[in-house]
Short mmCIF file of C-alpha atoms in Angstrom, two decimals:
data_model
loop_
_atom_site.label_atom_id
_atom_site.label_comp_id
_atom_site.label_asym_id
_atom_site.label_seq_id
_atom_site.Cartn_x
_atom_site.Cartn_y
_atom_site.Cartn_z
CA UNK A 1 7.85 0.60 -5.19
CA UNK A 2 5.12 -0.40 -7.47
CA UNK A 3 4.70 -4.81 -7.82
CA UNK A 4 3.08 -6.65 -10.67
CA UNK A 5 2.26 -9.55 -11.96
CA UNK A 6 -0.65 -11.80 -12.83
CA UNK A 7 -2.69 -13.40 -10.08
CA UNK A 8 -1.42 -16.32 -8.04
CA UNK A 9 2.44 -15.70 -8.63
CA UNK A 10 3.52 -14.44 -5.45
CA UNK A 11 2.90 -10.75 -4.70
CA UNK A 12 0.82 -10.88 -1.95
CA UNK A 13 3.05 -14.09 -0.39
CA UNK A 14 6.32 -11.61 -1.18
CA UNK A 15 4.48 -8.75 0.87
CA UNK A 16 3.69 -11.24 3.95
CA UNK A 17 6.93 -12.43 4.48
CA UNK A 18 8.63 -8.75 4.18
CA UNK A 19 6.10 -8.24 7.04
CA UNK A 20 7.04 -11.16 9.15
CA UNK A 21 3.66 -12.75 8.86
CA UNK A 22 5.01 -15.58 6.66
CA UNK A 23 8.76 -17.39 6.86
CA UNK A 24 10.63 -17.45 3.46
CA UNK A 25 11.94 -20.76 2.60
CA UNK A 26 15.57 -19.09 1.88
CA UNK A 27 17.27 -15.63 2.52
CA UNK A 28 16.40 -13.20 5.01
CA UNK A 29 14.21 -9.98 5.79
CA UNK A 30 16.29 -7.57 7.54
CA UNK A 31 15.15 -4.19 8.73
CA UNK A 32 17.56 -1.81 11.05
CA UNK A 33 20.26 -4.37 10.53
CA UNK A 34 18.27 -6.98 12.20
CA UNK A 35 16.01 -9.94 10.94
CA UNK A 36 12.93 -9.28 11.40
CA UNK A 37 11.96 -13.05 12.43
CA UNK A 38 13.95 -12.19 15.69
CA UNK A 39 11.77 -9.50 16.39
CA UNK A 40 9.12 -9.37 18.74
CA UNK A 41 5.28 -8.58 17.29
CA UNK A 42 4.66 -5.51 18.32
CA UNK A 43 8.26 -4.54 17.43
CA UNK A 44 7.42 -5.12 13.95
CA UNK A 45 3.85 -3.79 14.41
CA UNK A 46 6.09 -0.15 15.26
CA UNK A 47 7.89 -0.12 12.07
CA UNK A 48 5.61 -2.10 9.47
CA UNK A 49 1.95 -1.67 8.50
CA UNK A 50 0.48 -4.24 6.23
CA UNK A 51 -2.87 -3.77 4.71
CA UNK A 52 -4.19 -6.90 3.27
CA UNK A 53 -6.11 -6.99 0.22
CA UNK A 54 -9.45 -8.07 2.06
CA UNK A 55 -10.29 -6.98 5.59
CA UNK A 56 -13.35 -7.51 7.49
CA UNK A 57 -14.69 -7.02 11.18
CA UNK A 58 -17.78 -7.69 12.67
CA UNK A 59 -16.10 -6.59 16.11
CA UNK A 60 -18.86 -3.16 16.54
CA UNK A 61 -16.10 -0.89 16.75
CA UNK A 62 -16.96 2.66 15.03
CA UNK A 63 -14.83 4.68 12.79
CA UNK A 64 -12.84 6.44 15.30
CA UNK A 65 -12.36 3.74 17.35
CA UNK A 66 -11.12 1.87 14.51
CA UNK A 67 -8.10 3.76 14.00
CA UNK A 68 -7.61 5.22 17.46
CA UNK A 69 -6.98 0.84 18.13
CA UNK A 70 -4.14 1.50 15.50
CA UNK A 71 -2.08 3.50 18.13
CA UNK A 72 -1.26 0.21 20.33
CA UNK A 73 1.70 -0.58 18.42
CA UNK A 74 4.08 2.26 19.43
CA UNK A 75 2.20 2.56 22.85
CA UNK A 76 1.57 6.27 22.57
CA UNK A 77 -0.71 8.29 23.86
CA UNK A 78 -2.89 10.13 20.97
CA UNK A 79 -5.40 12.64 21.69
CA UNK A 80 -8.80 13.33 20.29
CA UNK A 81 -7.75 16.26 18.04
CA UNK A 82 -4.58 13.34 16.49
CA UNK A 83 -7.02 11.12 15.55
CA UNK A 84 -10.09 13.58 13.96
CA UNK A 85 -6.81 15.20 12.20
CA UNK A 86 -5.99 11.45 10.61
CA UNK A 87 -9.79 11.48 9.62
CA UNK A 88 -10.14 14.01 8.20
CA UNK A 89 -7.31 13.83 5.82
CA UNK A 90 -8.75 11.04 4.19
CA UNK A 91 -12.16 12.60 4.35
CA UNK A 92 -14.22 10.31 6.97
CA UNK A 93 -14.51 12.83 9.94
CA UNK A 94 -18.37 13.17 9.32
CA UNK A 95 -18.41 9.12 9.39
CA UNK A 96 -16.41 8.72 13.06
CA UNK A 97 -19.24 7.72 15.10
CA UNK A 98 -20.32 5.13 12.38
CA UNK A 99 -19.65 1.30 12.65
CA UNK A 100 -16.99 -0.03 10.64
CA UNK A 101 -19.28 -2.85 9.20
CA UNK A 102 -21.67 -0.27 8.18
CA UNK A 103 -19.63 1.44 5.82
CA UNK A 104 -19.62 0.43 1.64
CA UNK A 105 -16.37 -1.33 0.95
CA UNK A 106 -14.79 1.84 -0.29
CA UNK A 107 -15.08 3.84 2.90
CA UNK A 108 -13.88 0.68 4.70
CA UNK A 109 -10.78 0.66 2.85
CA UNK A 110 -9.95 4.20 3.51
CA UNK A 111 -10.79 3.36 7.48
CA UNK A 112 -7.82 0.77 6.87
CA UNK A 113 -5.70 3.63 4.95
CA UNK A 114 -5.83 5.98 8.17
CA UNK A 115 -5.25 3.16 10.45
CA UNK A 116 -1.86 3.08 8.50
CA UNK A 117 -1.42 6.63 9.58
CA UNK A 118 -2.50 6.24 13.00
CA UNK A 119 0.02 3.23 13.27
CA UNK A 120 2.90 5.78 12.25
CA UNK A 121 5.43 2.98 10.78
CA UNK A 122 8.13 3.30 8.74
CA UNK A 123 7.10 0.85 5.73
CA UNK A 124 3.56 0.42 4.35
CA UNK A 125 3.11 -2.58 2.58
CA UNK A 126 -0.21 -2.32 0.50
CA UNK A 127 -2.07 -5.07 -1.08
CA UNK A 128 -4.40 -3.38 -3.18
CA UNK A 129 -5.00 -0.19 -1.96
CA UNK A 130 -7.05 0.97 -4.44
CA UNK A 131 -9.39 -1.77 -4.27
CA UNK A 132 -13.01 -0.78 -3.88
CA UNK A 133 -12.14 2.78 -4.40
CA UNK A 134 -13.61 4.61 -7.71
CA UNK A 135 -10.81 6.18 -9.87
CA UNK A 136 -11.41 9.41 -7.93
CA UNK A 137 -10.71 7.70 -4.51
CA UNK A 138 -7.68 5.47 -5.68
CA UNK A 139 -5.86 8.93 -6.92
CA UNK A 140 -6.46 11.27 -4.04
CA UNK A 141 -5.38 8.09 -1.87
CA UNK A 142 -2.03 7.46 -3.23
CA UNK A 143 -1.55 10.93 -3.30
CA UNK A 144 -1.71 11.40 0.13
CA UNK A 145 0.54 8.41 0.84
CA UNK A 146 2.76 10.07 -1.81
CA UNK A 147 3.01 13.08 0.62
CA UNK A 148 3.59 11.17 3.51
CA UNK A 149 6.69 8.70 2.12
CA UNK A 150 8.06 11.55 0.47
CA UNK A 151 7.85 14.45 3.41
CA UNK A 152 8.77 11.89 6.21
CA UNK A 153 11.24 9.59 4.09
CA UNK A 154 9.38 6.71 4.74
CA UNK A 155 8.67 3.39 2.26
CA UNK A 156 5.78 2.43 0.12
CA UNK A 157 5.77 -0.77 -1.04
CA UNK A 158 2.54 -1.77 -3.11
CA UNK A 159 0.93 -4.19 -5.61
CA UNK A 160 -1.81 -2.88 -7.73
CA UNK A 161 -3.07 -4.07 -11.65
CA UNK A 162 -3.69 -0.62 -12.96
CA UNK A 163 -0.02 0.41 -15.05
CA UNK A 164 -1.51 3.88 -15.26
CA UNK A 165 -1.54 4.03 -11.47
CA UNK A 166 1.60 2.36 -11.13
CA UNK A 167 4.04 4.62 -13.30
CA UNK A 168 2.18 7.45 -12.11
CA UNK A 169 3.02 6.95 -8.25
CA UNK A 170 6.31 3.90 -8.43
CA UNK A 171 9.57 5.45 -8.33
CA UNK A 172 10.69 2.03 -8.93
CA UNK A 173 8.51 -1.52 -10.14
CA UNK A 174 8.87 -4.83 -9.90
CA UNK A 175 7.31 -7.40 -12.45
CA UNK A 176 7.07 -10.93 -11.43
CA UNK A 177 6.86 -12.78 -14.78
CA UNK A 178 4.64 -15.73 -15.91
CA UNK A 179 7.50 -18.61 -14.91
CA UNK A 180 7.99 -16.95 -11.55
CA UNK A 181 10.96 -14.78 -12.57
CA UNK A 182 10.97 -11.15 -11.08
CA UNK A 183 12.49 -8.06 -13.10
CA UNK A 184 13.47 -5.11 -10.88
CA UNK A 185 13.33 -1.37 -12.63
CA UNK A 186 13.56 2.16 -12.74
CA UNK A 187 10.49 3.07 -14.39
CA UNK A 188 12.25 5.38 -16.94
CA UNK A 189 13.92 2.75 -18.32
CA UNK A 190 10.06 1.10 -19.43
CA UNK A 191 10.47 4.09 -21.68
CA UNK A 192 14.26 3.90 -22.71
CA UNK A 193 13.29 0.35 -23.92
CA UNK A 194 9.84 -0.04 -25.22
CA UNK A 195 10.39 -3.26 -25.86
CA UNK A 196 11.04 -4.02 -22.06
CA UNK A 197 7.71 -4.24 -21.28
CA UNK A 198 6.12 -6.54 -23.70
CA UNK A 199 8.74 -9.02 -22.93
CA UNK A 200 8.04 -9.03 -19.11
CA UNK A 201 4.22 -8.50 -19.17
CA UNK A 202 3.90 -11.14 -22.58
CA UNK A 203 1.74 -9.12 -23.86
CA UNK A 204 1.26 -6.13 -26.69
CA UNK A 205 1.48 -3.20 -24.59
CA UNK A 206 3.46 0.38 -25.36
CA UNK A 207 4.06 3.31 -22.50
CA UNK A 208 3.31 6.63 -24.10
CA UNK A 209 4.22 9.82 -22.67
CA UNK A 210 1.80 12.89 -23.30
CA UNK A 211 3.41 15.55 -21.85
CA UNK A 212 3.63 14.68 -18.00
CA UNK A 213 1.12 12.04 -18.27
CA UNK A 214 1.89 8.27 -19.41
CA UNK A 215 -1.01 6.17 -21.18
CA UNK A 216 -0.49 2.57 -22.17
CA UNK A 217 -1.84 1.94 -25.65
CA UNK A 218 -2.62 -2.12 -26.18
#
């Protein structure tokens, strides 16, 4: 699930609290059939990995340490070949013995991506994945978290700017409007209604579908 919306009107706050990090002032969070405010930390920490939009550490750890640290959560025992594996999917194996604080900001966010993986959860909850990561990056990221949620049945849950980038990875988006109001949708229906969109987003903006690929015209 894709989330939008202009800056300041909630997204990252709605992301926190679905992680337990921050107490909503009504309702409830329930994972499992259980609130997730009467779970312990590192309960959570087993079933929810939440990448915030800015991350740093000036803790010397290096690259492999860095995610092999991610593996606390479910208290497992991981082995060498696990974590190069993790590493190498996203293209940093040559960078393991590196320092974290080393790295350009892109590379650090894909550190962060395969710490995700390392931590194994069940939800991701994504603040900006994409950011620091060239066009290149941001596409062969989210389509190896595309892999993962779809081969496991797990749950992606991310907010991002770029529309193209949402309707091409969102099975489902929600829009938090100017006055704080939140629209929840199928993406086909953006295109069922053309209208839909202008109204939520308040501004001049058409989806249009060229072949398998969608392109928003302003």
């Amino acid at each position: 699930m894709g989330i939008v919306g202009k800056n300041g009107i909630g997204k990252t706050t709605l992301l926190r609290v679905i992680a337990g990090i921050l107490k909503p002032f009504e309702g409830e969070v329930i994972l499992d059939g259980k609130n997730i405010f009467e779970m312990r930390s590192i309960e959570r920490a087993r079933r929810i990995c939440f990448l915030p939009q800015f991350y740093e550490s000036e803790v010397p750890f290096t690259v492999y340490e860095m995610v092999e640290l991610a593996s606390y959560p479910g208290r497992r025992r991981v082995d060498g070949k696990e974590i190069e594996k993790i590493l190498e999917k996203f293209g940093l194996l040559h960078y393991k013995d590196k320092k974290f604080s080393e790295l350009s900001g892109g590379e650090k966010q894909k550190v962060l991506l395969a710490r995700c993986f390392m931590q194994n959860p069940v939800i991701f909850l994504l603040d900006e994945p994409s950011l620091h990561l060239d066009f290149e990056n941001s596409l062969f990221i989210f389509e190896i978290l595309k892999k993962e949620v779809k081969q496991k049945n797990k749950i992606l849950i991310f907010v991002l700017h770029d529309l193209n980038l949402i309707f091409k990875f969102a099975d489902k988006i929600l829009f938090f409007k100017k006055d704080g109001e939140t629209v929840f949708v199928d993406k086909e229906e953006i295109f069922s209604d053309k209208k839909l969109l202008r109204d939520i987003l308040n501004i001049q903006i058409e989806p249009v579908k060229i072949k398998d690929k969608i392109v928003f015209t302003y």
